[in-house]
mmCIF file of C-alpha atoms in Angstrom:
data_model
loop_
_atom_site.group_PDB
_atom_site.id
_atom_site.type_symbol
_atom_site.label_atom_id
_atom_site.label_comp_id
_atom_site.label_asym_id
_atom_site.label_seq_id
_atom_site.Cartn_x
_atom_site.Cartn_y
_atom_site.Cartn_z
ATOM 1 C CA MET A 1 -9.302 -18.759 -14.094
ATOM 2 C CA LYS A 2 -9.541 -19.127 -9.768
ATOM 3 C CA LEU A 3 -9.245 -15.530 -8.331
ATOM 4 C CA ASP A 4 -7.114 -17.768 -5.636
ATOM 5 C CA VAL A 5 -8.215 -15.286 -2.367
ATOM 6 C CA ASP A 6 -4.667 -14.726 -0.367
ATOM 7 C CA PHE A 7 -6.051 -15.844 3.388
ATOM 8 C CA ASP A 8 -2.418 -15.213 4.527
ATOM 9 C CA LYS A 9 -3.056 -13.519 7.719
ATOM 10 C CA LYS A 10 0.306 -12.097 7.966
ATOM 11 C CA ARG A 11 0.414 -10.424 4.434
ATOM 12 C CA LYS A 12 -0.999 -6.772 3.909
ATOM 13 C CA PHE A 13 -1.473 -4.815 1.023
ATOM 14 C CA PRO A 14 -0.168 -1.196 1.070
ATOM 15 C CA VAL A 15 -1.989 1.812 -0.442
ATOM 16 C CA GLY A 16 -0.901 5.315 -1.818
ATOM 17 C CA GLU A 17 2.282 5.957 -2.209
ATOM 18 C CA SER A 18 3.162 7.654 1.736
ATOM 19 C CA GLY A 19 1.674 2.901 2.557
ATOM 20 C CA GLN A 20 -0.365 3.989 5.621
ATOM 21 C CA VAL A 21 -3.620 2.779 4.500
ATOM 22 C CA LYS A 22 -3.300 -1.783 4.866
ATOM 23 C CA PHE A 23 -5.649 -4.431 4.417
ATOM 24 C CA ARG A 24 -5.073 -7.875 4.302
ATOM 25 C CA PHE A 25 -7.719 -9.810 1.216
ATOM 26 C CA ARG A 26 -8.111 -11.464 4.811
ATOM 27 C CA ASP A 27 -10.203 -8.985 6.704
ATOM 28 C CA ILE A 28 -12.610 -8.891 4.079
ATOM 29 C CA ALA A 29 -12.674 -11.904 2.139
ATOM 30 C CA VAL A 30 -15.300 -15.225 3.729
ATOM 31 C CA GLU A 31 -13.112 -18.038 2.913
ATOM 32 C CA PRO A 32 -15.352 -21.096 2.544
ATOM 33 C CA GLY A 33 -16.170 -22.988 4.438
ATOM 34 C CA SER A 34 -16.650 -21.626 7.167
ATOM 35 C CA SER A 35 -18.565 -19.524 9.544
ATOM 36 C CA VAL A 36 -19.729 -16.295 10.071
ATOM 37 C CA SER A 37 -20.665 -13.407 12.164
ATOM 38 C CA LEU A 38 -21.020 -9.740 10.948
ATOM 39 C CA LYS A 39 -20.342 -9.062 14.490
ATOM 40 C CA LYS A 40 -17.604 -11.096 15.652
ATOM 41 C CA ASP A 41 -15.999 -10.838 12.291
ATOM 42 C CA PHE A 42 -15.783 -8.214 9.985
ATOM 43 C CA ASP A 43 -15.810 -4.940 11.708
ATOM 44 C CA PRO A 44 -18.384 -1.877 9.293
ATOM 45 C CA ASN A 45 -15.554 1.022 10.667
ATOM 46 C CA PHE A 46 -12.109 -0.942 9.501
ATOM 47 C CA THR A 47 -10.105 0.760 8.234
ATOM 48 C CA GLY A 48 -6.775 -1.459 8.693
ATOM 49 C CA GLY A 49 -6.347 1.151 11.921
ATOM 50 C CA TYR A 50 -5.692 3.986 10.039
ATOM 51 C CA ASP A 51 -7.314 7.359 9.292
ATOM 52 C CA ASP A 52 -5.501 7.866 5.309
ATOM 53 C CA LYS A 53 -8.469 9.095 3.446
ATOM 54 C CA SER A 54 -5.850 11.064 0.802
ATOM 55 C CA GLY A 55 -3.333 7.972 0.160
ATOM 56 C CA ALA A 56 -6.578 5.616 -0.017
ATOM 57 C CA LEU A 57 -8.645 7.703 -2.399
ATOM 58 C CA GLU A 58 -4.992 8.440 -4.523
ATOM 59 C CA GLN A 59 -4.976 4.097 -5.079
ATOM 60 C CA VAL A 60 -8.751 4.231 -6.140
ATOM 61 C CA ALA A 61 -7.903 6.569 -8.997
ATOM 62 C CA SER A 62 -4.744 4.625 -9.684
ATOM 63 C CA ASN A 63 -6.992 1.903 -9.446
ATOM 64 C CA VAL A 64 -9.910 2.921 -11.633
ATOM 65 C CA GLN A 65 -7.068 4.139 -14.274
ATOM 66 C CA ARG A 66 -5.351 0.693 -14.505
ATOM 67 C CA LEU A 67 -9.115 -0.865 -14.847
ATOM 68 C CA SER A 68 -9.939 1.731 -17.992
ATOM 69 C CA GLU A 69 -6.983 0.064 -18.903
ATOM 70 C CA MET A 70 -7.487 -3.908 -18.276
ATOM 71 C CA GLN A 71 -11.384 -3.099 -19.378
ATOM 72 C CA GLN A 72 -10.188 -2.290 -22.958
ATOM 73 C CA ILE A 73 -7.832 -5.091 -23.417
ATOM 74 C CA LEU A 74 -10.614 -7.511 -22.081
ATOM 75 C CA TYR A 75 -13.652 -6.230 -24.393
ATOM 76 C CA ALA A 76 -10.865 -6.867 -27.168
ATOM 77 C CA GLN A 77 -9.673 -10.246 -26.454
ATOM 78 C CA ASP A 78 -13.425 -11.592 -26.154
ATOM 79 C CA THR A 79 -12.888 -14.811 -23.348
ATOM 80 C CA TYR A 80 -13.722 -13.934 -20.380
ATOM 81 C CA ALA A 81 -16.408 -11.828 -19.023
ATOM 82 C CA ILE A 82 -16.477 -9.764 -15.094
ATOM 83 C CA LEU A 83 -19.868 -9.990 -13.245
ATOM 84 C CA ILE A 84 -19.703 -7.642 -10.450
ATOM 85 C CA ILE A 85 -22.666 -8.337 -7.962
ATOM 86 C CA PHE A 86 -22.893 -5.786 -4.650
ATOM 87 C CA GLN A 87 -25.550 -6.787 -2.222
ATOM 88 C CA ALA A 88 -26.677 -5.053 0.806
ATOM 89 C CA MET A 89 -28.764 -3.361 3.311
ATOM 90 C CA ASP A 90 -30.075 0.266 1.972
ATOM 91 C CA ALA A 91 -27.731 3.172 2.195
ATOM 92 C CA ALA A 92 -23.980 0.956 2.383
ATOM 93 C CA GLY A 93 -23.198 2.780 0.016
ATOM 94 C CA LYS A 94 -23.416 0.449 -3.588
ATOM 95 C CA ASP A 95 -25.065 3.449 -6.294
ATOM 96 C CA GLY A 96 -21.794 5.742 -5.368
ATOM 97 C CA ALA A 97 -19.589 2.638 -5.030
ATOM 98 C CA ILE A 98 -20.303 1.376 -8.569
ATOM 99 C CA ARG A 99 -20.539 4.681 -9.874
ATOM 100 C CA HIS A 100 -16.880 6.118 -8.537
ATOM 101 C CA VAL A 101 -15.052 2.372 -8.621
ATOM 102 C CA MET A 102 -16.287 2.056 -12.447
ATOM 103 C CA SER A 103 -16.016 5.841 -13.122
ATOM 104 C CA GLY A 104 -13.432 5.000 -16.179
ATOM 105 C CA ILE A 105 -14.456 1.672 -17.409
ATOM 106 C CA ASN A 106 -16.211 2.164 -21.234
ATOM 107 C CA PRO A 107 -20.241 2.428 -21.239
ATOM 108 C CA GLN A 108 -20.225 0.177 -24.372
ATOM 109 C CA GLY A 109 -17.813 -2.728 -22.471
ATOM 110 C CA CYS A 110 -20.347 -1.941 -19.342
ATOM 111 C CA HIS A 111 -23.692 -3.277 -18.342
ATOM 112 C CA VAL A 112 -25.655 -2.397 -15.067
ATOM 113 C CA THR A 113 -28.327 -4.057 -13.789
ATOM 114 C CA SER A 114 -30.800 -2.579 -10.419
ATOM 115 C CA PHE A 115 -33.139 -6.066 -9.459
ATOM 116 C CA LYS A 116 -35.999 -4.697 -7.526
ATOM 117 C CA SER A 117 -39.036 -6.059 -7.433
ATOM 118 C CA PRO A 118 -40.235 -8.907 -9.358
ATOM 119 C CA SER A 119 -42.593 -8.565 -12.392
ATOM 120 C CA ALA A 120 -45.043 -11.408 -13.704
ATOM 121 C CA GLU A 121 -43.639 -11.716 -15.888
ATOM 122 C CA ASP A 122 -40.563 -13.051 -13.441
ATOM 123 C CA LEU A 123 -43.007 -14.935 -11.392
ATOM 124 C CA ASP A 124 -43.735 -16.940 -14.185
ATOM 125 C CA HIS A 125 -39.838 -17.816 -14.451
ATOM 126 C CA ASP A 126 -37.634 -19.309 -11.836
ATOM 127 C CA TYR A 127 -35.448 -17.448 -9.435
ATOM 128 C CA LEU A 128 -32.637 -17.099 -11.888
ATOM 129 C CA TRP A 129 -34.187 -16.178 -14.890
ATOM 130 C CA ARG A 130 -33.663 -12.610 -14.790
ATOM 131 C CA ALA A 131 -30.619 -12.945 -13.330
ATOM 132 C CA SER A 132 -29.897 -14.752 -16.235
ATOM 133 C CA LYS A 133 -31.402 -12.816 -19.422
ATOM 134 C CA ALA A 134 -28.450 -9.950 -17.850
ATOM 135 C CA LEU A 135 -25.648 -11.178 -17.634
ATOM 136 C CA PRO A 136 -22.409 -9.669 -19.284
ATOM 137 C CA GLY A 137 -21.127 -11.442 -22.287
ATOM 138 C CA ARG A 138 -17.606 -12.471 -23.167
ATOM 139 C CA GLY A 139 -15.472 -9.061 -22.867
ATOM 140 C CA MET A 140 -17.899 -7.272 -21.272
ATOM 141 C CA ILE A 141 -18.708 -6.078 -17.034
ATOM 142 C CA GLY A 142 -21.695 -7.216 -16.031
ATOM 143 C CA ILE A 143 -22.550 -5.163 -12.666
ATOM 144 C CA PHE A 144 -25.759 -6.137 -10.541
ATOM 145 C CA ASN A 145 -27.139 -4.286 -7.940
ATOM 146 C CA ARG A 146 -28.845 -6.666 -5.497
ATOM 147 C CA SER A 147 -29.283 -10.110 -7.349
ATOM 148 C CA TYR A 148 -30.877 -13.273 -7.246
ATOM 149 C CA TYR A 149 -28.838 -13.246 -3.864
ATOM 150 C CA GLU A 150 -32.249 -11.545 -2.842
ATOM 151 C CA GLU A 151 -33.883 -14.991 -2.860
ATOM 152 C CA VAL A 152 -31.925 -16.064 -0.214
ATOM 153 C CA LEU A 153 -32.045 -12.268 1.666
ATOM 154 C CA ALA A 154 -35.640 -10.368 0.897
ATOM 155 C CA VAL A 155 -37.831 -13.750 0.038
ATOM 156 C CA ARG A 156 -36.597 -15.006 3.412
ATOM 157 C CA VAL A 157 -37.603 -12.344 5.812
ATOM 158 C CA HIS A 158 -40.787 -11.879 3.459
ATOM 159 C CA PRO A 159 -42.170 -15.147 4.008
ATOM 160 C CA GLU A 160 -44.907 -13.633 1.409
ATOM 161 C CA PHE A 161 -42.888 -12.558 -1.133
ATOM 162 C CA LEU A 162 -41.958 -17.086 -0.848
ATOM 163 C CA ALA A 163 -45.719 -17.321 -1.360
ATOM 164 C CA LYS A 164 -46.099 -15.645 -4.986
ATOM 165 C CA GLN A 165 -43.615 -17.783 -6.321
ATOM 166 C CA LYS A 166 -46.376 -20.177 -6.961
ATOM 167 C CA LEU A 167 -43.296 -22.698 -5.808
ATOM 168 C CA PRO A 168 -44.570 -26.922 -6.296
ATOM 169 C CA PRO A 169 -45.344 -28.043 -3.117
ATOM 170 C CA GLU A 170 -42.867 -30.616 -3.677
ATOM 171 C CA THR A 171 -40.316 -27.896 -2.809
ATOM 172 C CA ARG A 172 -41.133 -26.378 -0.196
ATOM 173 C CA LYS A 173 -40.344 -29.993 2.237
ATOM 174 C CA GLY A 174 -36.963 -30.009 4.003
ATOM 175 C CA SER A 175 -34.945 -26.348 4.106
ATOM 176 C CA ILE A 176 -35.312 -24.495 0.817
ATOM 177 C CA TRP A 177 -32.679 -22.181 1.573
ATOM 178 C CA GLN A 178 -30.019 -24.486 1.515
ATOM 179 C CA GLY A 179 -31.683 -25.901 -1.690
ATOM 180 C CA ARG A 180 -31.405 -22.199 -2.817
ATOM 181 C CA PHE A 181 -27.810 -21.907 -1.427
ATOM 182 C CA LYS A 182 -26.777 -24.750 -3.699
ATOM 183 C CA GLU A 183 -28.091 -24.513 -6.859
ATOM 184 C CA ILE A 184 -27.054 -20.362 -6.960
ATOM 185 C CA ASN A 185 -23.303 -21.408 -5.751
ATOM 186 C CA ASN A 186 -23.836 -24.651 -8.647
ATOM 187 C CA PHE A 187 -24.645 -21.948 -11.281
ATOM 188 C CA GLU A 188 -22.195 -20.011 -10.384
ATOM 189 C CA LYS A 189 -19.391 -22.691 -10.924
ATOM 190 C CA TYR A 190 -20.922 -23.729 -14.649
ATOM 191 C CA LEU A 191 -20.864 -19.535 -15.098
ATOM 192 C CA TRP A 192 -16.585 -19.211 -13.672
ATOM 193 C CA HIS A 193 -16.560 -22.907 -16.639
ATOM 194 C CA ASN A 194 -17.712 -20.954 -19.313
ATOM 195 C CA GLY A 195 -15.352 -17.543 -18.281
ATOM 196 C CA THR A 196 -17.329 -15.097 -16.458
ATOM 197 C CA ILE A 197 -15.132 -14.240 -13.691
ATOM 198 C CA VAL A 198 -17.942 -13.630 -10.149
ATOM 199 C CA LEU A 199 -16.828 -10.862 -7.306
ATOM 200 C CA LYS A 200 -18.920 -11.198 -4.434
ATOM 201 C CA PHE A 201 -19.647 -7.624 -1.751
ATOM 202 C CA PHE A 202 -21.808 -7.305 0.800
ATOM 203 C CA LEU A 203 -20.942 -4.270 1.226
ATOM 204 C CA ASN A 204 -21.556 -4.039 5.354
ATOM 205 C CA ILE A 205 -22.985 -1.133 6.904
ATOM 206 C CA SER A 206 -24.016 -0.316 10.320
ATOM 207 C CA LYS A 207 -26.681 -0.010 12.288
ATOM 208 C CA ASP A 208 -26.015 3.125 13.465
ATOM 209 C CA GLU A 209 -23.990 4.482 10.025
ATOM 210 C CA GLN A 210 -27.438 3.774 8.278
ATOM 211 C CA LYS A 211 -29.112 5.446 10.259
ATOM 212 C CA LYS A 212 -26.767 8.764 9.988
ATOM 213 C CA ARG A 213 -27.864 8.435 6.447
ATOM 214 C CA PHE A 214 -31.770 8.432 6.418
ATOM 215 C CA LEU A 215 -31.719 11.229 8.083
ATOM 216 C CA SER A 216 -29.183 13.554 6.109
ATOM 217 C CA ARG A 217 -31.237 12.621 3.518
ATOM 218 C CA ILE A 218 -34.635 13.159 5.198
ATOM 219 C CA ASP A 219 -32.516 16.932 7.165
ATOM 220 C CA GLU A 220 -30.475 18.096 3.449
ATOM 221 C CA PRO A 221 -33.098 18.890 0.816
ATOM 222 C CA ASP A 222 -31.194 17.963 -2.135
ATOM 223 C CA LYS A 223 -31.088 14.142 -1.329
ATOM 224 C CA ASN A 224 -34.909 13.572 -0.119
ATOM 225 C CA TRP A 225 -35.667 12.005 -4.025
ATOM 226 C CA LYS A 226 -33.020 10.017 -2.457
ATOM 227 C CA PHE A 227 -35.094 8.754 0.874
ATOM 228 C CA SER A 228 -37.144 5.784 0.749
ATOM 229 C CA THR A 229 -40.215 4.691 3.108
ATOM 230 C CA ALA A 230 -39.234 0.834 2.059
ATOM 231 C CA ASP A 231 -36.262 2.033 3.147
ATOM 232 C CA TYR A 232 -36.796 3.276 6.850
ATOM 233 C CA GLU A 233 -39.016 -0.340 7.115
ATOM 234 C CA GLU A 234 -37.193 -2.625 6.272
ATOM 235 C CA ARG A 235 -35.142 -0.870 9.023
ATOM 236 C CA LYS A 236 -37.752 -2.617 11.537
ATOM 237 C CA TYR A 237 -36.226 -6.330 10.370
ATOM 238 C CA TRP A 238 -33.036 -5.076 10.892
ATOM 239 C CA ASP A 239 -31.477 -8.203 13.246
ATOM 240 C CA ASP A 240 -33.842 -10.658 10.614
ATOM 241 C CA TYR A 241 -31.366 -9.485 7.667
ATOM 242 C CA GLN A 242 -28.131 -9.978 9.613
ATOM 243 C CA LYS A 243 -28.715 -13.718 9.886
ATOM 244 C CA ALA A 244 -29.957 -14.268 6.709
ATOM 245 C CA PHE A 245 -26.251 -12.780 5.255
ATOM 246 C CA GLU A 246 -24.325 -14.254 7.942
ATOM 247 C CA ASP A 247 -25.669 -17.941 6.012
ATOM 248 C CA MET A 248 -25.815 -16.082 2.580
ATOM 249 C CA LEU A 249 -21.726 -15.709 2.881
ATOM 250 C CA GLU A 250 -21.173 -19.092 4.725
ATOM 251 C CA ASN A 251 -23.275 -21.273 2.366
ATOM 252 C CA THR A 252 -22.262 -19.690 -0.968
ATOM 253 C CA SER A 253 -18.464 -17.693 -0.367
ATOM 254 C CA THR A 254 -16.755 -20.724 -2.535
ATOM 255 C CA GLU A 255 -13.692 -21.045 -4.346
ATOM 256 C CA TRP A 256 -14.628 -19.896 -7.684
ATOM 257 C CA ALA A 257 -17.208 -17.418 -6.282
ATOM 258 C CA PRO A 258 -16.395 -15.843 -2.783
ATOM 259 C CA TRP A 259 -17.550 -13.355 -1.127
ATOM 260 C CA PHE A 260 -15.982 -10.241 0.422
ATOM 261 C CA VAL A 261 -17.170 -8.440 3.278
ATOM 262 C CA ILE A 262 -16.595 -4.350 2.865
ATOM 263 C CA PRO A 263 -16.607 -2.137 5.670
ATOM 264 C CA ALA A 264 -19.115 0.565 4.807
ATOM 265 C CA ASP A 265 -19.761 3.664 7.299
ATOM 266 C CA ASN A 266 -15.791 4.959 6.112
ATOM 267 C CA LYS A 267 -17.329 5.562 1.647
ATOM 268 C CA TRP A 268 -13.394 6.074 0.630
ATOM 269 C CA PHE A 269 -11.957 2.558 2.128
ATOM 270 C CA ALA A 270 -15.212 0.640 1.004
ATOM 271 C CA ARG A 271 -14.138 2.258 -2.904
ATOM 272 C CA LEU A 272 -10.251 1.161 -1.738
ATOM 273 C CA ALA A 273 -10.871 -2.094 -1.164
ATOM 274 C CA ILE A 274 -13.652 -2.941 -3.733
ATOM 275 C CA SER A 275 -11.605 -0.651 -6.402
ATOM 276 C CA VAL A 276 -8.528 -3.165 -5.104
ATOM 277 C CA VAL A 277 -10.664 -6.753 -6.067
ATOM 278 C CA VAL A 278 -11.429 -5.818 -8.747
ATOM 279 C CA SER A 279 -8.120 -4.600 -10.609
ATOM 280 C CA SER A 280 -6.184 -7.656 -8.482
ATOM 281 C CA ALA A 281 -8.839 -10.148 -9.928
ATOM 282 C CA LEU A 282 -9.055 -8.696 -13.590
ATOM 283 C CA GLU A 283 -4.595 -8.933 -13.314
ATOM 284 C CA ARG A 284 -4.867 -12.199 -12.739
ATOM 285 C CA LEU A 285 -6.402 -13.109 -15.740
ATOM 286 C CA ASP A 286 -4.268 -14.614 -18.943
ATOM 287 C CA LEU A 287 -5.210 -11.164 -20.800
ATOM 288 C CA SER A 288 -3.278 -9.644 -24.239
ATOM 289 C CA MET A 289 -4.585 -7.892 -27.235
ATOM 290 C CA PRO A 290 -5.421 -10.123 -29.718
ATOM 291 C CA VAL A 291 -2.713 -10.436 -32.315
ATOM 292 C CA VAL A 292 -3.091 -11.410 -36.337
ATOM 293 C CA ASP A 293 -1.567 -14.160 -38.205
ATOM 294 C CA ASP A 294 0.717 -13.156 -41.367
ATOM 295 C CA LYS A 295 -1.745 -13.289 -43.955
ATOM 296 C CA GLN A 296 -3.757 -10.462 -41.300
ATOM 297 C CA LYS A 297 -0.747 -8.240 -41.098
ATOM 298 C CA GLN A 298 -0.179 -8.608 -45.265
ATOM 299 C CA ARG A 299 -3.060 -6.946 -46.390
ATOM 300 C CA LEU A 300 -3.487 -4.458 -43.679
ATOM 301 C CA GLU A 301 0.201 -3.815 -45.201
ATOM 302 C CA GLU A 302 -1.471 -3.441 -48.409
ATOM 303 C CA ILE A 303 -4.513 -1.225 -47.221
ATOM 304 C CA ARG A 304 -1.820 1.497 -46.031
ATOM 305 C CA ASP A 305 -0.125 1.675 -49.549
ATOM 306 C CA GLN A 306 -3.232 1.921 -50.755
ATOM 307 C CA LEU A 307 -4.951 4.591 -48.100
ATOM 308 C CA LEU A 308 -1.399 6.811 -48.351
ATOM 309 C CA ALA A 309 -1.465 6.813 -52.727
ATOM 310 C CA GLU A 310 -4.709 8.045 -52.910
ATOM 311 C CA GLN A 311 -5.034 11.475 -54.058
ATOM 312 C CA ASP A 312 -7.354 14.450 -51.456
#
């Protein structure tokens, strides 16, 4: 089952009862094989030309309800798994998006994994090892807050991280990043062949908006805990990260696991876009509640009669 992203530049999706918020999948999806310029192709402030925040939030709530219903069927059917990946610069809203869009999901059927600096044990294995351990099982939804894509992002921007991985010298010959892009694509195709649907979101925040959010975290005491000096230090590498993101998007958006570049300057629109993509993906699956055979139905009827015959 491929996601079957519609790249028709004319088709728009109306949102909410008012229908005032509209956008195309093509506005947020990276077409496989295409070149990417974040500055030219994807506006962090994009909202489809509309500012119907209430209409968008109305649709998010509707999508969350639909997700809750479909997640129950996904869990019961036990055939597919959903892996949702979030990548972004700091303060882009990954945590908030996860919290709002997945708020209706049964916790028993969903697991969130946050990938921080690798441990000594992680570094003693291949770079996909710790992600492989956290993959969702059939019937489950797994969310990666950052992921193995850090291996072509943070590790690329900071060569000292790569040095810690103790790779054999021969693996560093040629372009290690092109090699990793290929390995990641093959890994995701393997997951797809085995029933795991991979949805990848890059939350595209502008440098100005990140600055505003950083200042808010400093100026508002209740948000001080959110601010990390490490986040500020990473801001100094903004241009390097943008280039790394562009290369990642160009080389790892595939038919079986496309990237969606989510405009993140307006949180309401980001949550809308993510909820539309996730709910659309689940709707494309052949989901149905398991049906018991005649023998099992007969047994259930027998048990029902026995329960009704019990004396209180």
